[in-house]
Coordinates of C-alpha atoms and ligand atoms in Angstrom, one line a residue:
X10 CA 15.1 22.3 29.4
X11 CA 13.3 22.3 32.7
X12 CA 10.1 23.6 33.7
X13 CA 9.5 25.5 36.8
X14 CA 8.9 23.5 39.6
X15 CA 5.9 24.5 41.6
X16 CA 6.4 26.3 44.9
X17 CA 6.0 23.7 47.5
X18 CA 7.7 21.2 45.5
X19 CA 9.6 19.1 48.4
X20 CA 12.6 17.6 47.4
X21 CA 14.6 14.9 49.3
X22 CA 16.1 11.7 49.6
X23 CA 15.5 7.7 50.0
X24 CA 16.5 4.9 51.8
X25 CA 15.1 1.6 53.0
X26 CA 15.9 0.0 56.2
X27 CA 17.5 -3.3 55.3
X28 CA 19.8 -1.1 53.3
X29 CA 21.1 1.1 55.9
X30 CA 20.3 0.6 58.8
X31 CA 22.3 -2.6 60.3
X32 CA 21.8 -4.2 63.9
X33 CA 18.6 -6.1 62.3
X34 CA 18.2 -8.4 65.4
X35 CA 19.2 -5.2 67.7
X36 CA 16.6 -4.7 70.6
X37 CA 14.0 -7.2 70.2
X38 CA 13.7 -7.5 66.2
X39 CA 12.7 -10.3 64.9
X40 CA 14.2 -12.0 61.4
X41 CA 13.7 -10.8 58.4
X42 CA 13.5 -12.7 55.0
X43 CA 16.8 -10.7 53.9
X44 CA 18.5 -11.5 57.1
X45 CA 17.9 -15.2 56.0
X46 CA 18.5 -14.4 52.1
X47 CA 22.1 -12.9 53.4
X48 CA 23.4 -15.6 55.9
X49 CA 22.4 -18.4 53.6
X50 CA 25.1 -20.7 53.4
X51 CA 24.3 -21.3 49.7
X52 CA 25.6 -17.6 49.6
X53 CA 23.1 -16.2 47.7
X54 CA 24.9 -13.3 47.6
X55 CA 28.1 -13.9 45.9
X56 CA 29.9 -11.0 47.1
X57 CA 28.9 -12.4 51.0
X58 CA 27.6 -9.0 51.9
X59 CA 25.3 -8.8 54.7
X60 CA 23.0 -5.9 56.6
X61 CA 24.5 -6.7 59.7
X62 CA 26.0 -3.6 59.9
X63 CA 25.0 -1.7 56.4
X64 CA 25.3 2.2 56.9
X65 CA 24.7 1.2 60.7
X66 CA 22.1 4.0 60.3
X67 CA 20.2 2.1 63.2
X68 CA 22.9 3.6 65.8
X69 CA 24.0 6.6 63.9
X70 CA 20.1 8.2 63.1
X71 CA 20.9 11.5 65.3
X72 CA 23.8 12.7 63.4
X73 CA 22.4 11.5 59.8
X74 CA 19.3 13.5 60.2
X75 CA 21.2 16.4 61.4
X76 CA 23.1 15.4 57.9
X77 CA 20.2 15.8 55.6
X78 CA 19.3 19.2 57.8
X79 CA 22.9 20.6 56.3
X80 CA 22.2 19.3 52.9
X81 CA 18.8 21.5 52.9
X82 CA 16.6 17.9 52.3
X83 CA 13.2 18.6 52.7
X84 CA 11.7 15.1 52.9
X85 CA 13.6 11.8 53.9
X86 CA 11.6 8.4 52.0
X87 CA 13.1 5.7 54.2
X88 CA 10.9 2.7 55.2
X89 CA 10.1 0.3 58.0
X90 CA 11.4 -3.2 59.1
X91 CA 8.5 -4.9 59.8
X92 CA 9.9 -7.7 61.8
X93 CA 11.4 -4.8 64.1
X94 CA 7.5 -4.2 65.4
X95 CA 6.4 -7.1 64.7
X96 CA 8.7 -9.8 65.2
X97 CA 6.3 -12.9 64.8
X98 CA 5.1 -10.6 61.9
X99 CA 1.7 -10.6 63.6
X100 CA 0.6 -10.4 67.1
X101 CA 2.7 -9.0 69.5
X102 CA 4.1 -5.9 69.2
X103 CA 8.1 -4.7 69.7
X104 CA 8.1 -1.5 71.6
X105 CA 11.6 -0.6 71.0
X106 CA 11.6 -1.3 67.4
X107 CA 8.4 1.2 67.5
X108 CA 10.5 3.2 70.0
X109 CA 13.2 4.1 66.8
X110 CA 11.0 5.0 64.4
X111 CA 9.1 7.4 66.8
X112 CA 12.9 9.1 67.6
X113 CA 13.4 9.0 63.9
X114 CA 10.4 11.0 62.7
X115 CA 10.4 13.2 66.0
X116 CA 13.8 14.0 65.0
X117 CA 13.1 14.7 61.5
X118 CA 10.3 17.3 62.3
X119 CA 12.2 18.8 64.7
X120 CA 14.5 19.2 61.9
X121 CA 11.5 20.7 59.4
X122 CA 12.7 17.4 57.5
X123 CA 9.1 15.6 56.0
X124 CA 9.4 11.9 57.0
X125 CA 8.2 9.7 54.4
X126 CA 7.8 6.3 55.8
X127 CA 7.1 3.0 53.2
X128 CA 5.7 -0.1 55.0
X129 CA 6.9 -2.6 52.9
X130 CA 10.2 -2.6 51.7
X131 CA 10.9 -6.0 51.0
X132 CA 12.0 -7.5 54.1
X133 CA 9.4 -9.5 55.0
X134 CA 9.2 -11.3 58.7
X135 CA 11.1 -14.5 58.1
X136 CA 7.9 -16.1 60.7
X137 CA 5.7 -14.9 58.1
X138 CA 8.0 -16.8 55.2
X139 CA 7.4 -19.4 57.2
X140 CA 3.8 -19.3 56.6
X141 CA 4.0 -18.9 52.8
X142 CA 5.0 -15.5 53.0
X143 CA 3.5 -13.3 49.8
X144 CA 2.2 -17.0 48.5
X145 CA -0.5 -16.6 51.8
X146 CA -3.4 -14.9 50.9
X147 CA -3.9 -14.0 54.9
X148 CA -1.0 -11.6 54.1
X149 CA -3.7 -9.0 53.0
X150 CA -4.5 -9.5 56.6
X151 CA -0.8 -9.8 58.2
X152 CA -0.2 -6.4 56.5
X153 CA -3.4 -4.9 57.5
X154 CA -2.3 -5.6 61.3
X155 CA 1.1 -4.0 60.6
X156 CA -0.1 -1.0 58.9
X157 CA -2.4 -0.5 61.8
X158 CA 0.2 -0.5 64.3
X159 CA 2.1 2.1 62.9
X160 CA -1.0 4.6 61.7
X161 CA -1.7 4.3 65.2
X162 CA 1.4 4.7 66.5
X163 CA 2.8 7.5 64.2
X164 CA 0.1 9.5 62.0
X165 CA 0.1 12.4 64.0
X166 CA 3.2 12.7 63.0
X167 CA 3.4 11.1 59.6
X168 CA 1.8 13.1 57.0
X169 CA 2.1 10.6 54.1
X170 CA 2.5 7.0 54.2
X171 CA 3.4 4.4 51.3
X172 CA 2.2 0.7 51.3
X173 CA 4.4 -1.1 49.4
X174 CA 7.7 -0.2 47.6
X175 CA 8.0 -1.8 44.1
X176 CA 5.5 -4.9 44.2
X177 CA 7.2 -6.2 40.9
X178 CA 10.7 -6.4 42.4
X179 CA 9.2 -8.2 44.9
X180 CA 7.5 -10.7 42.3
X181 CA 10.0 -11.0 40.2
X182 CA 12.8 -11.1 42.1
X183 CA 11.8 -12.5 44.8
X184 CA 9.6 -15.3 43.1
X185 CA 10.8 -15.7 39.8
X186 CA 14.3 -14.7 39.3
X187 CA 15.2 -16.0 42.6
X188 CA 17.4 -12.9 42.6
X189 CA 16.6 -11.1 45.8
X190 CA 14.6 -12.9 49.0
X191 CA 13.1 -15.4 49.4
X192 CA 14.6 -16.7 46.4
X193 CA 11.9 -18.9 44.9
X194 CA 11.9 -19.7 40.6
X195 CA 8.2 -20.1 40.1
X196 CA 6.1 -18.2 37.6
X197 CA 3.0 -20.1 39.3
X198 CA 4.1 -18.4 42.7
X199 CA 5.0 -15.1 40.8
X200 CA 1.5 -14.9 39.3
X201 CA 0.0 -15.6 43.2
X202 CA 2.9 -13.2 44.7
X203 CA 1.9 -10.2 42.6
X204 CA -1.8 -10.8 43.5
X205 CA -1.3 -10.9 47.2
X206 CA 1.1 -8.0 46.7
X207 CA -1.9 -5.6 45.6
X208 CA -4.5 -7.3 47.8
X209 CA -2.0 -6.2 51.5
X210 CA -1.4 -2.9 49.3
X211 CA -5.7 -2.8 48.9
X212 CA -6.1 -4.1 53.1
X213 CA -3.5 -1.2 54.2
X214 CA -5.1 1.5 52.3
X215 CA -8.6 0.5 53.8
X216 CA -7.0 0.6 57.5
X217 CA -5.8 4.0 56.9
X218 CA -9.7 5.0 55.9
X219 CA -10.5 3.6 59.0
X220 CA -7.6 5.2 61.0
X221 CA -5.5 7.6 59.2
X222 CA -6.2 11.7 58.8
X223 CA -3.7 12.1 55.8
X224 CA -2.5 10.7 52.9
X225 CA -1.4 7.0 51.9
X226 CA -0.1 5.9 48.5
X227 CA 1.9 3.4 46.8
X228 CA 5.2 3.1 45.1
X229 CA 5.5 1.6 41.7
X230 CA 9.0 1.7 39.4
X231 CA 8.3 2.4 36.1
X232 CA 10.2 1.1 32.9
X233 CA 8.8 2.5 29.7
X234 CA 9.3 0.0 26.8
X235 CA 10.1 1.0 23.8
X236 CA 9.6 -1.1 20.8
X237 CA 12.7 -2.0 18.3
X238 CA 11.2 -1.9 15.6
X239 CA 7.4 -1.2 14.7
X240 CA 7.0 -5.3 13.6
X241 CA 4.4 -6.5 14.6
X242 CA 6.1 -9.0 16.6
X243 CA 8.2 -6.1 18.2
X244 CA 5.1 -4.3 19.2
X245 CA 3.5 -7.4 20.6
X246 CA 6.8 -8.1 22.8
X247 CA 7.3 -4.0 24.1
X248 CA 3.0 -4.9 24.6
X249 CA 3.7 -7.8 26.9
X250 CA 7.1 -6.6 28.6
X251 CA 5.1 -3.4 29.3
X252 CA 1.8 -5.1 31.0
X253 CA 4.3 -7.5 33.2
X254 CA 6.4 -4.9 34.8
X255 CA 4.1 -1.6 34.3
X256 CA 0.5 -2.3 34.5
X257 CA 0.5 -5.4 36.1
X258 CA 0.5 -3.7 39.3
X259 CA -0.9 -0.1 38.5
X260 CA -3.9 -1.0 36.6
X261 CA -5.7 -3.5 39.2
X262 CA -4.6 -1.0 42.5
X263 CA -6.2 2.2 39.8
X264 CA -8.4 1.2 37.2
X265 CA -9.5 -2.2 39.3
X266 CA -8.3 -4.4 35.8
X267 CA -5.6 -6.6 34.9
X268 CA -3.9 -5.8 31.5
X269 CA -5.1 -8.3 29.2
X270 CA -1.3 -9.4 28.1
X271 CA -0.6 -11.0 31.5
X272 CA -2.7 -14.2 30.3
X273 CA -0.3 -14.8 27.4
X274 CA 2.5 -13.8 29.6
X275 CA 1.7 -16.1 32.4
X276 CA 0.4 -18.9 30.4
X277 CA -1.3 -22.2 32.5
X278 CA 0.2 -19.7 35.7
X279 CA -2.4 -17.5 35.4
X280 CA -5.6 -17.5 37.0
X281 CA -8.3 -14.2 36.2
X282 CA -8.5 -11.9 39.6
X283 CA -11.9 -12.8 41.4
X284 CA -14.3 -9.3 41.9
X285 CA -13.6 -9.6 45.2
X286 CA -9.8 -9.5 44.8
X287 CA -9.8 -6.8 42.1
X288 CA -12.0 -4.8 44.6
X289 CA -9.9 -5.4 47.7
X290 CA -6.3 -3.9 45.5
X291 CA -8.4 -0.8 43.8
X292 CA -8.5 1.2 46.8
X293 CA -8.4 4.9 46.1
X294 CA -5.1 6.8 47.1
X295 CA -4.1 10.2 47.9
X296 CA -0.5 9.6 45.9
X297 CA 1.3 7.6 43.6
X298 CA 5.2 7.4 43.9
X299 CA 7.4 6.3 41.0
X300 CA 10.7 5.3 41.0
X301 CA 12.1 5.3 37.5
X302 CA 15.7 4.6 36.8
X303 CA 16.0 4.0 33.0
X304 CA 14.4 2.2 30.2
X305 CA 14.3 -0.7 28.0
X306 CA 13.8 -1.5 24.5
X307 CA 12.3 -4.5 23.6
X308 CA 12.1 -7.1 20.4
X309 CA 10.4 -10.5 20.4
X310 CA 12.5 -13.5 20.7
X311 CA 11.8 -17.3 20.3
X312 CA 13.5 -18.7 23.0
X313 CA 13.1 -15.4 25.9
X314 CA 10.6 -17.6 28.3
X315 CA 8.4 -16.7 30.1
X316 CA 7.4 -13.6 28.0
X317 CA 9.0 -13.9 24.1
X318 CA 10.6 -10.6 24.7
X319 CA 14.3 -9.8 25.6
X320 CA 16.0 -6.6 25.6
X321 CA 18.1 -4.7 23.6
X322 CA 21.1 -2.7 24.6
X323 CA 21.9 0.6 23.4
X324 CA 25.5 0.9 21.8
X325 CA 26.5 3.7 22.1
X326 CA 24.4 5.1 24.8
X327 CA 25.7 6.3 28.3
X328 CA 25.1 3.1 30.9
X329 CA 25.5 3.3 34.2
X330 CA 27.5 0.2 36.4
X331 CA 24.0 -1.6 36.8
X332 CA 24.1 -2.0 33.1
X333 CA 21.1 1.0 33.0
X334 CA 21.2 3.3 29.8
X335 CA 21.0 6.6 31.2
X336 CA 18.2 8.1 29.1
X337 CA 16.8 10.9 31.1
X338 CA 13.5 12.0 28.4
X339 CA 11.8 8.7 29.3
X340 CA 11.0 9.9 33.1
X341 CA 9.4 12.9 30.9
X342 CA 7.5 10.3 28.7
X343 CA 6.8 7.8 32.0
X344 CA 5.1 10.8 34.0
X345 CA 3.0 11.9 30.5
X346 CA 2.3 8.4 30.2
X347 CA 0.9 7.7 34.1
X348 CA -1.1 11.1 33.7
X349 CA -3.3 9.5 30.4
X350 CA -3.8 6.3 31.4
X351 CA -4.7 6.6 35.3
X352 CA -5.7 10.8 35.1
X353 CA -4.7 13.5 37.3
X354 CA -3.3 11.7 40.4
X355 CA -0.8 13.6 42.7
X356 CA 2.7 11.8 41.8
X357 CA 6.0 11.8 43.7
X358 CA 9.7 10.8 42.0
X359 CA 9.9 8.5 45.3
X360 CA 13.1 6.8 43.7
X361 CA 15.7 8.2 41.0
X362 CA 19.5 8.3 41.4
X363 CA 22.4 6.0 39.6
X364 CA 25.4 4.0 40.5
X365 CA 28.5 4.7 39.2
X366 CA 32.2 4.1 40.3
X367 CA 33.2 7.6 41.9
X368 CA 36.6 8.7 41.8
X369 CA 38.8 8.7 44.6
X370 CA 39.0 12.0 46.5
X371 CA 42.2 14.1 47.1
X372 CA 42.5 15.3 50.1
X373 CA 40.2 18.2 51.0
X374 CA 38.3 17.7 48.0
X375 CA 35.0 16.7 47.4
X376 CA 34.7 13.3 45.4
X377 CA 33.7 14.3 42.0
X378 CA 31.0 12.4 41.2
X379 CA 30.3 13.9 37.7
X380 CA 28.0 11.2 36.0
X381 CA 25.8 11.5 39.0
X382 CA 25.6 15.2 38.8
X383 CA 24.7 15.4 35.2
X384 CA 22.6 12.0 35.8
X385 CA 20.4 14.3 38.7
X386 CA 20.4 17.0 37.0
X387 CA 19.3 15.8 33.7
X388 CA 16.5 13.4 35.0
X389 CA 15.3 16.2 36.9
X390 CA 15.1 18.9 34.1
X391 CA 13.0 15.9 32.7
X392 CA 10.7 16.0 35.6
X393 CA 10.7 19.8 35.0
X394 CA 9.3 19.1 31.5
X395 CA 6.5 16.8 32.4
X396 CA 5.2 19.7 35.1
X397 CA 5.7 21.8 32.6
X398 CA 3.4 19.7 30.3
X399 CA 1.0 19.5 33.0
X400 CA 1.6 16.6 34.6
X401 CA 1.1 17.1 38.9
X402 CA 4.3 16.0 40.4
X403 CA 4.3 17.3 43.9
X404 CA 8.0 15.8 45.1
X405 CA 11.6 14.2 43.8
X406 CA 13.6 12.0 46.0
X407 CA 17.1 11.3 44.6
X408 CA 18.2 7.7 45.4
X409 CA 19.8 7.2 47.5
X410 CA 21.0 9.7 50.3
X411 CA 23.8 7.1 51.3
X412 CA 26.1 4.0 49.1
X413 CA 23.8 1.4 50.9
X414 CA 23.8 -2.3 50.4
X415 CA 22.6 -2.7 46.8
X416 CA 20.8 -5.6 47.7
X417 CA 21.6 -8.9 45.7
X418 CA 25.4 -6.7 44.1
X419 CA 26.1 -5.8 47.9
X420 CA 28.1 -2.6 48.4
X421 CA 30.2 -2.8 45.5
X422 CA 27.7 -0.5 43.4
X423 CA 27.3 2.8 44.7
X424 CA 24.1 5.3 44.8
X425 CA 24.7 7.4 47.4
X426 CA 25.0 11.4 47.0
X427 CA 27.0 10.9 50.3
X428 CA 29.8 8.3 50.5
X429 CA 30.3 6.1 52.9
X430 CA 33.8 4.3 54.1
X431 CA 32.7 0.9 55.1
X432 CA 35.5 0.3 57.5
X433 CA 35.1 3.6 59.3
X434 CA 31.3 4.9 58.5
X435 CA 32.0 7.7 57.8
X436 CA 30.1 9.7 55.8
X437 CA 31.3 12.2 53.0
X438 CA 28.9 14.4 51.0
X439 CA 30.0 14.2 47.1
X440 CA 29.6 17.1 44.9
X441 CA 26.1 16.0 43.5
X442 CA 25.4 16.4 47.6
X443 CA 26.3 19.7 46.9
X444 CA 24.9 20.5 43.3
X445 CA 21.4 18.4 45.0
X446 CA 21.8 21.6 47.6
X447 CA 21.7 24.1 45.6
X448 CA 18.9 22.7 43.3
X449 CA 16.7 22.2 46.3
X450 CA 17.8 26.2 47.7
X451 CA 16.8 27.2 44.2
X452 CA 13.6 25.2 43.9
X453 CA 15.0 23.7 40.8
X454 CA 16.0 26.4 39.0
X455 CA 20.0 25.8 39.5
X456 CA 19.2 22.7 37.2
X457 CA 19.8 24.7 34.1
X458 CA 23.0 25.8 35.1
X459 CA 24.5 22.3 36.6
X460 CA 23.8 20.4 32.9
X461 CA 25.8 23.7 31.1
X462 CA 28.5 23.7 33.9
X463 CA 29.4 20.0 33.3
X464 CA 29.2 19.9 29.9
X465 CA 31.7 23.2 29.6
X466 CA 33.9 20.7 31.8
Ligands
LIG525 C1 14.9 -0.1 44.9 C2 16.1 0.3 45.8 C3 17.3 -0.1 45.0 C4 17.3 0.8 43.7 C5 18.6 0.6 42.9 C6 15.0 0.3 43.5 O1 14.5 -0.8 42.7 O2 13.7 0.4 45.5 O3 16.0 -0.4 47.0 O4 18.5 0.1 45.7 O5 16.2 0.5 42.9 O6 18.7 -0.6 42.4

């Protein structure tokens, strides 16, 4: 049952630019690392699917803020193609690519719409790649530059800023898995990846000290693990699992520490953090964001390299078409959880939503998205609890506002609390649009009644 939410509480919705926006070369841009990743010839995304033209957000940004004004969003979370100011990545600067995001946030205040910019979310200047990308340690640097340009450019505008957007999907994917850009399998680069990751996060947050008069934060997603059994071997796996995709990145940017686990996880690929480095990513922030989506329980294996742990699924339980059991009282646990181990930091939900296949529309109708209303609605009666327990969560922002590219599973998997029609672009609100609505117009309160309406259904 949810809590109240505090008055204030701002509720929106996310993107990322890659995602939605399209024209990635348009007006001066440079390449970005998912440009590449998508227009490999080794299609390294099976489906094909590119950003070329995504949500084609990039030409349409009038007319989808004026979208998020009629669905009553308070706060839009979107983030910023670096190679769009930045083209080389460093050095000069792209006046038109500064030029949109200037429109953008001028037309989201206009709007009373709180824009929520993210430096880094995961496109990275191909010309940077180039230079070993996140496997550089100038990036702390290279970002440094980057954040500077656009403290300077926007923060009398910008009220909060996030660094980087999920520095383990970066890692892991990215470095890995291979999954997403730029497609490397090394757990030697992973190791010097996440490292470099939280030494840019440490540089941007010291430029904004130096330049900024507001607030800058990070985003992390959080997976609580949950052991299978209490063996000890279990609890050592869920122990490991939990460091690696957790802490790895929260406890050096909050406590200045690495979680002991990652040695054993790593193996002959890990090398201890210098002072210096552990200094640089513990920089002290005004905010965390979490994205949480689900959770995973974990039991040791033999054969699960790198980290002796693999998960198990759920029979039985509700999944969504990622393959993500919906279980709604871990972002409860996740929030109570962050609260005791790093203390009473200002959090923001930056990221929670789900795919699922939507049904078809009839004409006039709105598509009835039903997992995703009782999906929202449940997760954020769970948000409700941990404010309710205490915990100081100041924002939610559903994920996502549109069906973007899902990255590596293109656009086949849908997120979107508005649809859109790839052929045409046109956008359709669904009915969570429309529950989201009146949740936000009720400050939460019209939870309650959305989880009792769908059930009775
Ligand atoms: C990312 C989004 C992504 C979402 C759903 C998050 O990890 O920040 O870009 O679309 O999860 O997979």
């Amino acid at each position: 049952m949810s809590g109240a939410f505090p008055e204030g509480f701002l509720w929106g919705a996310a993107t990322a630019a890659y995602q939605v926006e399209g024209s990635p070369l348009a007006d001066g841009a440079g390449t970005s690392i998912w440009h590449r990743f998508t227009h490999d010839p080794r299609l390294m995304i099976a489906s094909g699917d590119t950003g070329d033209v995504a949500c084609d957000h990039y030409n349409r940004m009038e007319s989808d803020v004026d979208l998020m004004k009629r669905l009553g969003l308070q706060a839009y979370r979107f983030s910023i193609s670096w190679s769009r100011i930045l083209p080389g990545g460093t050095g000069r600067v792209n006046q038109a690519g500064l030029d949109f995001y200037r429109r953008l946030v001028d037309r989201l205040n206009d709007a009373g719409i709180m824009p929520l910019p993210t430096l880094y979310h995961w496109d990275l200047p191909a010309a940077l790649d180039d230079r070993g990308g996140w496997l550089n340690r100038d990036i702390a640097e290279w970002f440094g530059e980057y954040a500077a340009v656009m403290y300077r450019a926007l923060d009398g505008e910008v009220r909060r800023w996030a660094t980087l957007n999920e520095p383990w999907v970066v890692a892991d994917g990215g470095y890995l898995n291979g999954v997403l850009a730029p497609g490397h399998r090394s757990i030697f680069e992973c190791a010097i990846a996440s490292r470099n990751l939280m030494r840019a996060h440490g540089r941007a947050v010291q430029v904004y000290r130096e330049l900024g008069r507001h607030e800058v934060g990070v985003v992390f997603n959080i997976e609580p693990k949950y052991p299978a059994s209490d063996s000890a071997e279990d609890l050592a796996a869920t122990a490991r699992a939990d460091a690696y995709m957790n802490r790895q990145y929260a406890d050096p940017a909050l406590l200045g520490t690495c979680p002991p686990e990652l040695r054993e996880v790593y193996g002959e690929a890990w090398e201890d953090w210098s002072q210096d480095d552990l200094a640089l990513a513990c920089q002290p922030v005004d905010f965390v964001g979490i994205n949480y989506y689900t959770r995973s329980v974990v039991r040791a294996s033999d054969t699960a390299w790198p980290f002796y742990a693999e998960p198990v699924v759920q029979e039985g339980a509700q999944h969504t078409e990622t393959d993500w059991e919906v279980f709604p009282e871990a972002m409860t646990r996740t929030l109570l959880w962050f609260r005791e181990r790093y203390g009473d930091i200002p959090l923001y939900i930056m990221e929670n939503g789900a795919a699922f296949a939507d049904p078809a529309s009839s004409a006039g109708a709105l598509i009835a998205d039903d997992h995703r209303c009782r999906y929202l609605a449940d997760h954020i009666a769970a948000v409700g609890d941990a404010i309710a327990a205490g915990v100081d969560v100041r924002g939610y922002m559903v994920w996502s506002l549109f069906d973007n590219l899902e990255w590596a599973l293109g656009y086949a998997k849908r997120f979107g609390i508005v649809h859109v029609d790839y052929e045409t672009l046109e956008r359709t609100p669904k009915k969570s649009a429309d529950l989201y609505r009146r949740i936000i117009e009720s400050n939460g309160t019209a939870v309650a009644g959305a989880a009792t309406e769908d059930a009775a259904s």
